Coordinates of C-alpha atoms and ligand atoms in Angstrom, one line a residue:
M24 CA -5.2 32.1 105.6
L25 CA -4.9 32.5 109.5
P26 CA -2.2 34.6 111.0
V27 CA 0.4 32.5 112.5
N28 CA -0.3 33.5 116.2
E29 CA -4.0 33.0 115.9
A30 CA -3.2 29.4 114.4
E31 CA -1.1 28.7 117.5
R32 CA -3.8 29.9 119.8
I33 CA -6.5 27.9 118.2
I34 CA -4.1 24.7 118.4
L35 CA -3.4 25.2 121.9
D36 CA -6.9 25.9 123.0
L37 CA -7.9 22.7 121.2
V38 CA -5.4 20.7 123.3
Q39 CA -6.2 19.6 126.8
V40 CA -3.5 18.5 129.0
L41 CA -3.9 14.7 129.5
D42 CA -5.9 14.0 132.6
A43 CA -3.3 12.8 135.1
E44 CA -5.6 10.3 136.9
K45 CA -6.2 8.2 133.9
N46 CA -3.2 9.0 132.0
S47 CA -0.2 8.5 134.2
E48 CA 2.2 5.4 134.7
I49 CA 4.8 4.6 137.4
V50 CA 8.5 4.7 136.2
N51 CA 11.5 4.0 138.1
L52 CA 14.0 6.8 138.6
E53 CA 16.4 5.3 136.0
N54 CA 13.8 5.8 133.4
A55 CA 12.5 9.1 134.5
Q56 CA 14.6 11.3 132.2
G57 CA 12.5 13.7 130.1
R58 CA 9.2 12.7 131.8
I59 CA 6.7 14.9 133.3
L60 CA 5.4 14.4 136.9
A61 CA 1.7 13.5 136.9
K62 CA 1.6 13.6 140.6
T63 CA 3.2 16.2 143.2
V64 CA 6.0 14.2 145.1
K65 CA 6.4 14.5 148.7
G66 CA 9.6 13.1 150.4
K67 CA 9.8 11.1 153.4
L68 CA 13.3 12.4 154.5
D69 CA 14.2 15.8 155.7
F70 CA 17.2 17.5 154.0
P71 CA 19.6 17.7 155.2
H72 CA 18.8 14.3 156.7
W73 CA 20.6 15.4 160.0
D74 CA 22.6 18.3 161.3
N75 CA 26.0 18.1 159.6
S76 CA 29.1 20.0 159.1
A77 CA 29.7 22.3 156.1
M78 CA 33.5 22.3 156.6
D79 CA 36.6 20.4 157.8
G80 CA 37.3 21.5 161.3
Y81 CA 36.3 20.8 164.9
A82 CA 32.7 20.3 166.2
V83 CA 32.4 22.4 169.4
S84 CA 29.8 23.9 172.0
Y85 CA 29.4 27.5 171.1
A86 CA 29.3 28.3 174.8
D87 CA 32.9 26.9 175.2
V88 CA 34.6 29.1 172.6
K89 CA 32.4 32.3 172.2
D90 CA 34.9 34.5 174.0
C91 CA 38.3 33.1 172.2
S92 CA 40.7 34.8 170.1
E93 CA 44.2 34.7 168.9
A94 CA 45.2 36.8 171.8
S95 CA 43.1 34.6 174.3
P96 CA 42.9 31.1 172.7
I97 CA 40.9 28.2 174.4
T98 CA 42.1 24.6 174.4
L99 CA 39.6 21.8 174.1
K100 CA 40.1 17.9 174.4
V101 CA 39.5 16.1 171.0
V102 CA 37.4 13.1 172.1
T103 CA 36.4 11.6 168.8
E104 CA 36.8 11.9 165.1
I105 CA 33.8 12.0 162.7
A106 CA 34.1 11.3 159.0
A107 CA 31.1 11.7 156.3
G108 CA 29.2 8.6 156.7
D109 CA 30.1 7.9 160.5
R110 CA 27.4 7.8 163.2
P111 CA 29.1 10.0 166.2
K112 CA 30.0 7.5 168.9
T113 CA 30.1 10.0 171.8
K114 CA 28.6 13.3 172.8
I115 CA 30.5 16.4 173.4
K116 CA 30.8 17.7 176.7
P117 CA 32.0 21.0 178.0
G118 CA 35.7 21.5 177.2
Q119 CA 35.6 19.0 174.4
A120 CA 35.6 19.0 170.8
A121 CA 35.3 16.4 167.9
R122 CA 37.2 16.4 164.7
I123 CA 34.8 16.5 162.0
F124 CA 34.9 16.5 158.1
T125 CA 32.6 18.1 155.5
G126 CA 29.2 16.3 155.5
A127 CA 29.7 14.3 158.7
M128 CA 26.9 14.2 161.2
L129 CA 27.2 16.6 164.1
P130 CA 27.6 14.9 167.5
E131 CA 25.3 15.7 170.3
G132 CA 26.5 18.5 172.4
A133 CA 28.1 20.5 169.5
D134 CA 26.2 23.6 167.9
A135 CA 29.1 25.2 165.8
I136 CA 32.1 24.2 163.6
V137 CA 35.5 26.0 163.9
I138 CA 37.2 25.5 160.6
Q139 CA 40.6 23.8 160.8
E140 CA 42.5 27.0 159.5
N141 CA 41.5 28.7 162.9
T142 CA 42.9 25.9 165.0
I143 CA 46.1 24.4 166.3
R144 CA 46.0 20.5 166.9
E145 CA 48.6 18.9 169.3
G146 CA 47.8 15.3 170.2
D147 CA 44.5 15.0 171.7
Q148 CA 44.3 18.8 172.1
V149 CA 42.9 21.4 169.9
T150 CA 43.7 25.2 170.5
I151 CA 40.7 27.4 169.2
L152 CA 42.3 30.6 167.9
A153 CA 38.9 32.3 166.8
A154 CA 35.3 32.2 168.1
P155 CA 33.0 31.0 165.5
H156 CA 29.5 32.6 165.1
P157 CA 26.6 30.7 166.9
Q158 CA 25.6 27.8 164.6
E159 CA 28.5 28.5 162.2
F160 CA 28.9 25.9 159.5
V161 CA 26.2 23.9 160.7
R162 CA 23.8 22.6 158.1
H163 CA 20.7 22.0 160.0
Q164 CA 18.3 19.0 159.6
G165 CA 15.5 20.0 157.4
A166 CA 16.8 23.5 156.5
F167 CA 16.4 22.8 152.7
Y168 CA 13.5 20.7 152.8
Q169 CA 11.0 19.3 155.3
A170 CA 9.7 15.7 155.0
G171 CA 6.0 15.4 153.9
T172 CA 5.9 18.9 152.2
P173 CA 5.9 19.1 148.1
L174 CA 9.1 18.3 146.9
L175 CA 8.4 18.4 143.2
E176 CA 5.0 19.7 141.8
A177 CA 3.0 17.7 139.0
G178 CA 3.9 19.2 135.6
V179 CA 7.7 19.4 136.3
N180 CA 9.8 18.1 133.6
L181 CA 12.5 15.6 135.1
V182 CA 16.0 16.3 133.8
A183 CA 19.3 16.3 135.8
P184 CA 18.5 18.7 138.8
E185 CA 15.1 17.1 139.4
I186 CA 16.4 13.6 139.1
A187 CA 19.2 14.5 141.6
V188 CA 16.5 15.9 144.0
L189 CA 14.4 12.7 143.7
A190 CA 17.5 10.6 144.2
T191 CA 18.6 12.4 147.4
A192 CA 14.9 12.1 148.7
Q193 CA 15.0 8.5 147.8
C194 CA 11.9 8.7 145.7
T195 CA 12.5 6.1 143.2
Q196 CA 8.8 5.1 142.0
L197 CA 7.3 8.2 140.1
S198 CA 4.0 9.0 138.7
V199 CA 4.5 10.6 135.3
Y200 CA 2.2 11.3 132.1
R201 CA 2.2 8.6 129.7
R202 CA 3.9 9.6 126.5
P203 CA 1.2 10.7 123.8
R204 CA 1.0 8.2 120.9
V205 CA 1.4 10.1 117.8
A206 CA 0.7 8.3 114.4
I207 CA 2.8 9.4 111.4
L208 CA 1.2 8.7 107.9
S209 CA 2.9 9.8 104.7
T210 CA 0.5 10.2 101.9
G211 CA 1.6 10.1 98.1
D212 CA 1.6 7.7 95.2
E213 CA 5.1 9.0 94.5
L214 CA 6.5 7.9 97.8
V215 CA 9.0 4.8 98.5
T216 CA 11.0 3.9 101.5
P217 CA 14.6 4.8 101.7
E218 CA 15.1 0.9 101.5
Q219 CA 13.2 0.5 98.2
T220 CA 14.7 0.8 94.8
L221 CA 13.9 4.3 93.6
L222 CA 12.3 4.4 90.1
P223 CA 12.5 7.3 87.9
G224 CA 9.9 10.0 89.2
Q225 CA 9.5 8.6 92.6
I226 CA 10.4 10.4 95.8
V227 CA 11.8 9.1 99.1
D228 CA 9.5 9.2 102.0
S229 CA 11.8 11.3 104.4
N230 CA 9.0 12.9 106.3
Q231 CA 8.1 9.4 108.1
Y232 CA 11.7 9.7 109.6
A233 CA 11.8 13.2 110.1
L234 CA 8.5 13.4 112.0
A235 CA 9.2 10.2 114.0
S236 CA 12.6 11.6 115.1
F237 CA 10.7 14.9 115.9
V238 CA 8.0 13.0 117.8
A239 CA 10.4 11.0 120.0
N240 CA 12.3 14.3 120.7
N241 CA 9.3 15.9 122.1
G242 CA 8.3 13.0 124.5
G243 CA 5.8 11.4 122.2
I244 CA 5.7 7.7 121.0
P245 CA 5.9 7.7 117.2
V246 CA 3.6 5.4 115.7
K247 CA 5.0 4.8 112.1
L248 CA 2.0 4.1 109.7
G249 CA 4.0 4.2 106.6
I250 CA 3.1 5.2 103.1
V251 CA -0.5 5.4 101.9
P252 CA -1.3 6.1 98.3
D253 CA -3.4 9.0 97.0
Q254 CA -6.4 6.8 96.6
P255 CA -9.3 8.2 98.7
E256 CA -10.7 4.9 100.0
I257 CA -7.4 3.5 101.1
L258 CA -6.4 6.9 102.5
K259 CA -9.8 7.2 104.4
N260 CA -9.3 3.9 106.0
A261 CA -6.0 4.5 107.0
I262 CA -7.1 7.9 108.5
A263 CA -9.9 6.3 110.2
E264 CA -7.7 3.7 112.0
A265 CA -5.2 6.1 113.1
I266 CA -7.8 8.5 114.8
E267 CA -9.2 5.8 116.7
S268 CA -5.7 4.5 118.2
V269 CA -3.8 7.6 119.0
D270 CA -3.8 10.9 120.6
V271 CA -2.3 12.9 117.6
V272 CA -2.1 12.0 113.9
L273 CA 0.5 13.9 111.7
S274 CA -0.2 13.0 108.0
T275 CA 2.0 14.8 105.3
G276 CA 1.0 15.5 102.0
G277 CA -2.4 15.8 100.4
V278 CA -3.6 19.1 102.0
S279 CA -2.6 21.4 99.2
V280 CA -5.3 22.4 96.2
G281 CA -4.0 19.7 93.9
D282 CA -5.9 17.0 92.1
Y283 CA -4.7 14.3 94.5
D284 CA -5.3 16.4 97.7
Y285 CA -7.8 14.4 99.5
V286 CA -7.1 14.8 103.3
D287 CA -9.4 17.7 103.9
R288 CA -12.4 16.1 102.4
I289 CA -11.8 12.8 104.1
L290 CA -11.6 14.4 107.2
A291 CA -15.0 16.1 106.9
E292 CA -16.4 12.8 105.7
L293 CA -15.1 11.1 108.8
G294 CA -16.9 13.8 111.0
G295 CA -13.9 15.8 111.7
T296 CA -14.2 19.7 112.4
L297 CA -11.6 21.5 110.4
H298 CA -10.4 24.3 112.6
I299 CA -7.5 25.6 110.5
R300 CA -7.1 24.9 106.7
S301 CA -4.3 27.4 105.9
V302 CA -1.9 29.7 107.7
A303 CA -0.2 32.8 106.6
V304 CA 3.3 31.1 107.0
K305 CA 6.0 30.3 104.5
P306 CA 6.8 27.6 104.3
G307 CA 4.0 25.7 105.4
K308 CA 0.8 27.4 104.1
P309 CA -1.5 24.6 103.8
L310 CA -1.9 23.3 107.2
T311 CA -5.1 21.4 108.4
V312 CA -6.0 21.0 112.1
A313 CA -9.0 19.0 112.8
T314 CA -10.8 17.3 115.9
F315 CA -13.5 14.6 116.0
A316 CA -16.7 14.4 118.1
N317 CA -16.1 10.7 118.9
H318 CA -12.3 10.5 119.2
N319 CA -9.9 12.3 121.5
C320 CA -7.5 12.8 118.8
L321 CA -5.9 16.1 117.4
Y322 CA -5.3 15.9 113.6
F323 CA -2.5 17.6 111.9
G324 CA -2.6 17.7 108.0
I325 CA 0.8 18.9 107.2
P326 CA 2.1 19.8 103.8
G327 CA 4.1 17.1 102.1
N328 CA 7.3 19.2 101.3
P329 CA 9.9 17.9 103.8
V330 CA 11.1 21.4 104.6
S331 CA 7.4 22.7 105.1
A332 CA 6.8 19.6 107.2
L333 CA 9.5 20.2 109.6
V334 CA 8.8 24.0 109.9
S335 CA 5.2 23.3 110.6
C336 CA 6.2 20.7 113.2
W337 CA 8.6 22.9 115.2
R338 CA 6.2 26.0 114.8
F339 CA 2.7 24.4 115.5
V340 CA 2.9 20.7 116.6
Q341 CA 5.7 21.1 119.1
P342 CA 3.7 23.5 121.7
A343 CA 0.6 21.2 121.2
L344 CA 2.7 18.0 122.1
K345 CA 4.3 19.6 125.1
K346 CA 1.0 20.8 126.4
L347 CA -0.5 17.3 125.8
S348 CA 2.1 15.7 127.5
G349 CA 1.5 17.6 130.8
N350 CA 3.8 20.7 130.3
N351 CA 1.1 23.3 130.3
N352 CA 3.8 26.2 130.4
Y353 CA 5.7 25.5 127.4
Q354 CA 6.5 28.4 125.1
P355 CA 8.4 28.3 122.0
H356 CA 11.9 29.9 122.4
F357 CA 12.4 33.2 120.5
V358 CA 15.6 35.2 120.9
K359 CA 16.9 38.4 119.2
A360 CA 19.9 37.7 116.9
I361 CA 21.9 40.0 114.7
T362 CA 21.7 38.6 111.1
R363 CA 25.0 38.1 109.3
H364 CA 23.0 37.8 105.9
D365 CA 20.0 39.8 104.3
L366 CA 16.7 38.0 105.1
K367 CA 14.2 38.5 102.2
A368 CA 10.5 37.7 102.1
G369 CA 7.5 38.3 100.0
G370 CA 5.7 40.4 102.7
K371 CA 2.4 38.4 102.5
R372 CA 3.2 35.6 104.8
E373 CA 5.4 35.2 108.1
T374 CA 8.3 33.9 106.6
Y375 CA 10.8 31.4 108.4
L376 CA 14.2 31.2 107.2
W377 CA 16.6 28.5 108.4
G378 CA 20.1 28.7 109.7
Q379 CA 22.3 28.5 112.6
L380 CA 22.3 30.6 115.8
H381 CA 25.6 31.4 117.5
L382 CA 26.5 33.1 120.8
V383 CA 29.2 35.6 119.9
D384 CA 30.2 37.8 123.1
G385 CA 26.9 36.9 124.7
E386 CA 25.1 38.1 121.9
Y387 CA 23.3 35.9 119.4
E388 CA 24.1 36.0 115.8
F389 CA 22.2 34.3 112.8
T390 CA 23.8 32.9 109.8
L391 CA 21.5 31.8 106.9
A392 CA 21.9 28.3 105.8
G393 CA 24.1 28.2 102.6
G394 CA 22.4 27.4 99.3
S395 CA 18.9 27.8 98.1
H396 CA 16.1 28.8 100.3
S397 CA 13.4 27.2 98.3
S398 CA 11.3 24.8 100.4
G399 CA 12.3 22.1 98.1
N400 CA 15.9 22.1 99.3
L401 CA 15.8 19.7 102.1
I402 CA 19.6 19.2 102.1
N403 CA 20.5 22.7 103.6
L404 CA 17.9 22.2 106.5
A405 CA 20.7 20.0 108.0
Q406 CA 22.4 21.5 111.2
T407 CA 19.5 24.1 111.4
N408 CA 19.2 25.3 115.0
G409 CA 17.1 28.6 114.5
L410 CA 14.6 29.9 112.2
A411 CA 14.8 33.6 111.5
I412 CA 11.4 35.2 111.2
I413 CA 10.4 37.9 108.9
P414 CA 7.1 39.4 109.9
V415 CA 4.1 39.9 107.4
G416 CA 4.4 43.3 106.0
Q417 CA 8.2 43.3 105.8
K418 CA 10.3 42.2 102.9
L419 CA 13.7 42.6 104.3
I420 CA 15.8 42.4 107.4
A421 CA 19.2 43.7 106.4
E422 CA 22.5 42.3 107.5
G423 CA 23.5 43.6 110.6
E424 CA 20.1 44.3 111.9
E425 CA 18.1 42.5 114.6
A426 CA 15.9 39.6 113.7
R427 CA 13.5 37.5 115.9
V428 CA 14.8 33.7 115.8
M429 CA 13.0 30.7 117.1
L430 CA 15.5 28.3 118.7
I431 CA 15.0 24.7 117.7
D432 CA 15.9 22.4 120.3
Ligands
LIG27 P1 2.0 17.5 98.7 O1 1.9 18.3 99.8 O2 1.5 16.1 98.7 O3 1.6 18.2 97.3 O4 3.6 17.3 98.4 C1 4.4 18.4 98.0 C2 5.8 17.8 97.8 O5 6.4 17.1 98.9 C3 5.9 16.9 96.7 O6 7.0 17.3 95.7 C4 6.1 15.7 97.3 O7 6.7 14.7 96.3 C5 6.8 16.0 98.5 N1 6.5 14.9 99.6 C6 5.2 14.5 99.9 N2 5.3 13.8 100.8 C7 6.7 13.5 101.1 C8 7.2 12.6 102.1 N3 6.6 11.9 103.0 N4 8.7 12.7 102.1 C9 9.4 13.5 101.2 N5 8.8 14.3 100.4 C10 7.5 14.3 100.3
LIG28 MG1 0.9 14.5 97.6

């Protein structure tokens, strides 16, 4: 049994970020949500695009007004009005000002903005009651970004702020990593689909659905291969096909030590190297991780128990999928939380207990999911957003004490 951290390190070492040259595709900005840039973006426009006003007021020449004050105001002639979106029609000559609004382009000859609160307007005259600072309230062209320099680097995850940046720079065609294809295969003679009539003794294949949701949520393309019976030849063919066609295989079931657990043997027969066979973790001890000399495919043999399957995915598969997708810096999110219940474990394996994290006065609190914490209880896994961790060697984190909790997103 490998310690959890060691298993995590081995998995991440096995994963190579997809080669950007061979594994990128072009998407429109509309479809860029959640994608990862494969190529650094360089914009063609400065930002701001041109000198503009940060306030409503008057665009003036600093030299005209630098000495004015409430005691000795200066009056200028307002020769034009510039709203956001207007192109200035005239240039400002000495003794002149332009009425200007936030975001509007600065006219030639102006180099400072006097806010309207410091002025009195009468007809086409404006009296300036306070001298601005040089360049005051002018947003200079290129002050925030210069065209041709890197705007967003490769590896950046595109969500709202990045998408805003790309929109403003009019970068609408983006090279992003392709989504990794992840096959999902449920092994077990006892399994039926949610649509099939359930005969006595059978079990519904929830893993197929849970894992497909998990994969999609982590930027992958789920390739649902369905249910495969515990028959070595059929299973071998299904696994052989899967490893040829996808980046990652997630199979559930058949990795324990039961009479019908064939997965490890089949992987070895197919030329796989088994890097991990079990991890000192609860739930989720039987975890197989394999690679193949002739296929660029990472194989996770995950326990069939639905709770174990999801915990294994959150703890071990998620970092691998993130790295594979181009996000080299992804780390699981751990937070400190005060537990509202006693958290109990056996002490031999790193134990993950599911429940809810809440922010109370800026501090996290952890509430254990109600009901049984046997790994057979799938029902109380719903609404989980945190897994409290009890380290090896520890049997109790008492109510009111601090626990380390993994955030599930
Ligand atoms: P296994 O790892 O194959 O020994 O399965 C452990 C337990 O998980 C058994 O009770 C299985 O019936 C159940 N199980 C296995 N695969 C699935 C699945 N795809 N969906 C739901 N339960 C499953
Ligand atoms: Mg089974």
